Coordinates of C-alpha atoms in Angstrom, one line a residue:
E74 CA 12.8 -7.4 16.7
G75 CA 15.1 -8.3 19.7
S76 CA 17.1 -10.4 17.1
R77 CA 17.1 -7.8 14.4
L78 CA 18.5 -4.8 17.2
H79 CA 21.1 -7.3 18.4
F80 CA 22.2 -7.8 14.7
L81 CA 22.6 -4.1 14.3
R82 CA 24.5 -3.7 17.7
Q83 CA 27.0 -6.4 16.8
N84 CA 27.4 -5.1 13.3
Q85 CA 27.9 -1.6 13.7
K86 CA 31.2 -1.6 11.6
D87 CA 29.7 -2.9 8.5
L88 CA 26.8 -0.5 8.2
R89 CA 27.5 2.9 6.5
I90 CA 28.0 5.3 9.3
E91 CA 31.2 7.2 7.9
L92 CA 28.6 10.2 7.8
Y93 CA 28.8 10.1 11.2
R94 CA 32.8 9.9 11.8
G95 CA 33.1 13.6 12.5
L96 CA 30.3 13.7 14.8
L97 CA 31.8 10.9 16.8
D98 CA 35.1 12.6 16.8
A99 CA 33.9 15.8 18.3
L100 CA 31.9 14.0 21.0
E101 CA 35.0 12.1 21.9
C102 CA 37.0 15.4 21.7
R103 CA 34.7 17.4 24.4
A104 CA 34.6 13.8 26.6
H105 CA 38.2 13.9 27.0
N106 CA 38.6 17.6 27.7
E107 CA 35.8 17.4 29.9
N108 CA 37.2 14.2 31.7
I109 CA 34.0 12.2 31.2
R110 CA 33.4 8.8 29.4
T111 CA 31.6 8.5 26.4
G112 CA 29.1 5.7 26.0
K113 CA 28.5 3.6 22.9
L114 CA 26.9 5.0 20.3
I115 CA 24.6 2.5 18.2
I116 CA 23.1 3.6 15.1
L117 CA 19.7 2.3 13.8
P118 CA 19.7 2.5 10.0
S119 CA 16.6 3.6 8.0
S120 CA 16.2 -0.1 7.0
F121 CA 14.9 -0.7 10.7
Q122 CA 11.5 -0.2 10.3
G123 CA 10.3 2.1 13.4
S124 CA 13.5 3.6 13.7
P125 CA 13.9 7.6 13.7
R126 CA 15.6 7.6 10.4
H127 CA 12.9 5.0 8.7
M128 CA 10.0 7.1 10.3
Q129 CA 11.8 10.4 8.8
Q130 CA 12.3 8.7 5.3
N131 CA 8.6 7.7 5.0
Y132 CA 7.5 11.1 6.2
Q133 CA 9.2 12.7 3.5
D134 CA 8.1 10.3 0.9
A135 CA 4.6 10.9 2.0
M136 CA 4.7 14.7 2.0
A137 CA 6.1 14.4 -1.2
M138 CA 3.2 13.0 -2.7
V139 CA 0.8 15.6 -0.6
R140 CA 2.4 18.4 -2.3
K141 CA 2.3 17.1 -5.7
F142 CA -1.1 15.0 -6.1
E143 CA -4.4 16.6 -5.2
D144 CA -6.4 14.1 -7.4
I145 CA -9.5 13.3 -5.5
C146 CA -10.8 16.6 -3.9
K147 CA -9.0 19.4 -6.2
H148 CA -9.0 17.6 -9.6
G149 CA -12.2 15.6 -8.7
I150 CA -11.4 11.9 -10.5
F151 CA -14.1 10.7 -8.9
G152 CA -16.2 13.6 -9.6
T153 CA -17.5 16.4 -7.0
V154 CA -16.5 15.6 -3.3
L155 CA -19.1 17.0 -1.0
A156 CA -17.7 15.7 2.0
Y157 CA -14.8 13.0 3.4
I158 CA -13.8 11.5 6.5
Y159 CA -10.4 9.9 7.0
V160 CA -8.9 8.0 9.8
I161 CA -5.2 6.9 9.9
E162 CA -4.3 3.2 10.5
F163 CA -0.7 2.9 12.2
Q164 CA 0.9 -0.4 11.4
K165 CA 4.7 -1.2 12.4
R166 CA 4.9 -3.3 9.3
G167 CA 5.4 0.0 7.1
L168 CA 4.3 3.3 6.5
P169 CA 0.9 4.3 8.1
H170 CA -2.4 4.3 5.6
A171 CA -5.5 6.1 5.3
H172 CA -9.1 4.8 5.6
I173 CA -11.1 7.6 3.6
L174 CA -14.8 7.6 2.8
L175 CA -16.0 10.2 0.0
T176 CA -19.3 11.6 -0.2
L177 CA -20.0 12.5 -4.2
D178 CA -22.6 14.9 -5.3
S179 CA -25.9 13.3 -6.8
E180 CA -24.2 14.0 -10.3
S181 CA -20.8 12.1 -9.8
K182 CA -22.5 9.4 -7.5
I183 CA -21.5 5.8 -9.0
R184 CA -24.8 3.9 -10.0
T185 CA -24.1 1.7 -12.8
K186 CA -21.7 -1.0 -13.9
D187 CA -20.4 1.5 -16.5
D188 CA -19.8 3.8 -14.0
I189 CA -17.6 1.6 -11.9
D190 CA -15.9 0.2 -14.8
K191 CA -14.8 3.6 -15.6
F192 CA -13.1 3.9 -12.4
V193 CA -11.8 0.5 -11.4
S194 CA -10.4 -2.4 -13.2
A195 CA -9.8 -6.2 -12.0
E196 CA -7.8 -6.8 -15.1
L197 CA -4.2 -6.8 -15.9
P198 CA -3.3 -3.8 -18.2
D199 CA -1.8 -4.2 -21.5
P200 CA 2.1 -4.0 -21.3
C201 CA 2.6 -3.0 -25.0
T202 CA 0.1 -0.2 -24.4
D203 CA 0.9 1.0 -20.9
L204 CA 4.1 -0.7 -19.8
R205 CA 4.5 1.4 -16.7
L206 CA 1.1 0.6 -15.1
F207 CA 1.7 -3.0 -15.8
Q208 CA 4.5 -2.9 -13.8
I209 CA 3.1 -1.3 -11.3
V210 CA 0.2 -3.5 -11.2
T211 CA 2.0 -6.6 -11.3
K212 CA 4.4 -5.1 -8.3
C213 CA 1.5 -3.8 -5.8
M214 CA -1.6 -5.4 -6.9
V215 CA -1.3 -8.9 -7.2
H216 CA -2.7 -11.0 -4.0
G217 CA -0.4 -13.9 -2.9
P218 CA 0.5 -16.3 -4.2
C219 CA -1.7 -18.6 -2.2
G220 CA -3.4 -21.6 -2.3
T221 CA -2.0 -25.0 -3.6
I222 CA 1.2 -22.9 -4.8
N223 CA 1.5 -21.4 -1.7
I224 CA -0.1 -23.2 1.4
N225 CA 2.1 -21.2 3.7
S226 CA 0.9 -17.8 2.6
P227 CA -0.2 -15.6 5.7
C228 CA -3.8 -15.6 4.2
M229 CA -4.3 -19.1 4.3
R230 CA -6.8 -20.4 6.6
D231 CA -7.5 -24.3 7.1
G232 CA -6.4 -24.8 3.3
Q233 CA -8.2 -22.0 2.0
C234 CA -7.6 -18.0 1.3
C235 CA -9.3 -16.1 4.0
K236 CA -9.5 -13.0 1.2
S237 CA -11.3 -15.2 -1.1
F238 CA -8.6 -15.5 -3.9
P239 CA -8.8 -16.9 -6.6
K240 CA -11.6 -14.5 -7.5
Q241 CA -14.5 -16.0 -10.0
F242 CA -13.8 -15.0 -13.7
K243 CA -16.8 -12.5 -14.7
D244 CA -17.5 -11.2 -18.3
D245 CA -19.2 -8.2 -17.0
T246 CA -19.3 -6.0 -13.7
E247 CA -22.3 -7.0 -11.5
E248 CA -23.4 -4.0 -9.4
N249 CA -24.8 -4.1 -5.9
V250 CA -24.4 -7.8 -4.9
N251 CA -24.7 -8.0 -1.0
G252 CA -24.3 -4.6 -1.1
Y253 CA -20.9 -4.4 -3.3
P254 CA -20.1 -4.7 -6.8
I255 CA -18.4 -7.6 -8.4
Y256 CA -16.0 -6.6 -10.9
R257 CA -15.3 -7.5 -14.5
R258 CA -12.3 -10.3 -14.7
R259 CA -12.2 -11.7 -18.1
A260 CA -10.1 -15.1 -18.4
T261 CA -7.2 -14.1 -20.1
E262 CA -3.8 -15.9 -21.0
P263 CA -1.6 -15.9 -17.8
V264 CA 1.5 -13.5 -17.6
Q265 CA 4.6 -14.7 -16.3
V266 CA 6.3 -12.6 -13.6
G267 CA 9.1 -13.8 -12.1
K268 CA 8.5 -17.2 -11.0
Y269 CA 4.9 -16.8 -10.7
S270 CA 2.3 -16.9 -13.3
I271 CA -0.7 -14.3 -12.9
K272 CA -3.9 -14.2 -14.0
T273 CA -6.7 -11.7 -13.3
D274 CA -8.7 -14.2 -10.6
G275 CA -5.4 -13.2 -8.2
L276 CA -5.7 -9.1 -8.7
S277 CA -7.0 -6.6 -6.3
P278 CA -9.0 -4.0 -7.9
I279 CA -7.0 -1.1 -9.5
I280 CA -8.0 2.5 -9.1
L281 CA -7.9 3.6 -12.6
G282 CA -6.0 7.2 -12.6
C283 CA -4.6 7.1 -9.1
L284 CA -2.4 4.0 -9.1
K285 CA -0.1 5.2 -11.9
N286 CA 0.7 8.6 -9.9
L287 CA 1.2 7.2 -6.4
M288 CA 2.7 3.8 -7.1
R289 CA 1.3 2.3 -3.9
I290 CA -1.5 -0.4 -2.9
L291 CA -4.5 1.5 -3.3
M292 CA -8.2 -0.2 -2.5
L293 CA -11.5 1.0 -3.6
K294 CA -15.1 -0.1 -2.7
F295 CA -18.4 1.4 -3.3
V296 CA -20.4 1.6 -0.3
P297 CA -24.1 2.1 -0.5
Q298 CA -24.8 2.0 3.2
L299 CA -23.5 4.7 5.2
R300 CA -24.0 3.3 8.6
V301 CA -21.9 0.3 8.0
S302 CA -19.5 2.4 6.4
N303 CA -18.7 5.0 9.5
T304 CA -18.8 2.0 11.8
Y305 CA -16.0 0.4 9.9
I306 CA -13.8 3.3 9.5
N307 CA -14.2 4.3 13.0
M308 CA -12.6 1.2 14.5
Y309 CA -9.0 2.5 13.7

């Protein structure tokens, strides 16, 4: 971070600060009239994470989503929500994200593997039928790459992925395995995206119906044990 700040300080002329020229002229004129010396103004652009402009830009993006999308509670994409709890986790590397725990009514509860498949997919969408969703999935929901093709990935621990990727292929969803479902991941032909070949075993679960609207990384888990869930979510 110190190196980035030093770079910005030394390269102010290369940044797009012409919009501040009028303000600087006014400050210099006022300082001259009052016979005081002005300091050196350093502009932190929105590309510097954590700067006021960066936070304001992310805030505007977040508020735009909140105003436009009310899928979970009002539109009921998962069913009728009886209660919810959420905790915001702040991370300096990007926009803060939320851990949300939903409680559905008895008619909306996810009980069978067919219910799970209706809301969550761990397979690549068909680019011929839904190109936009395919582009979002390959941009936001692909893990890694890690393993032998990228041993320097941050998830690698002692030669293994700490997130258990690549996942095993499954022809059908298995429900309630150690408290969590194992999603269907059928073996399909790999898809070339950039310089890497992507298969379903490297995908994070996709929330059908939400991902296309929000275009952000979304994770969904079905949790039968409320005590464990509350303990985890309140860690933040």
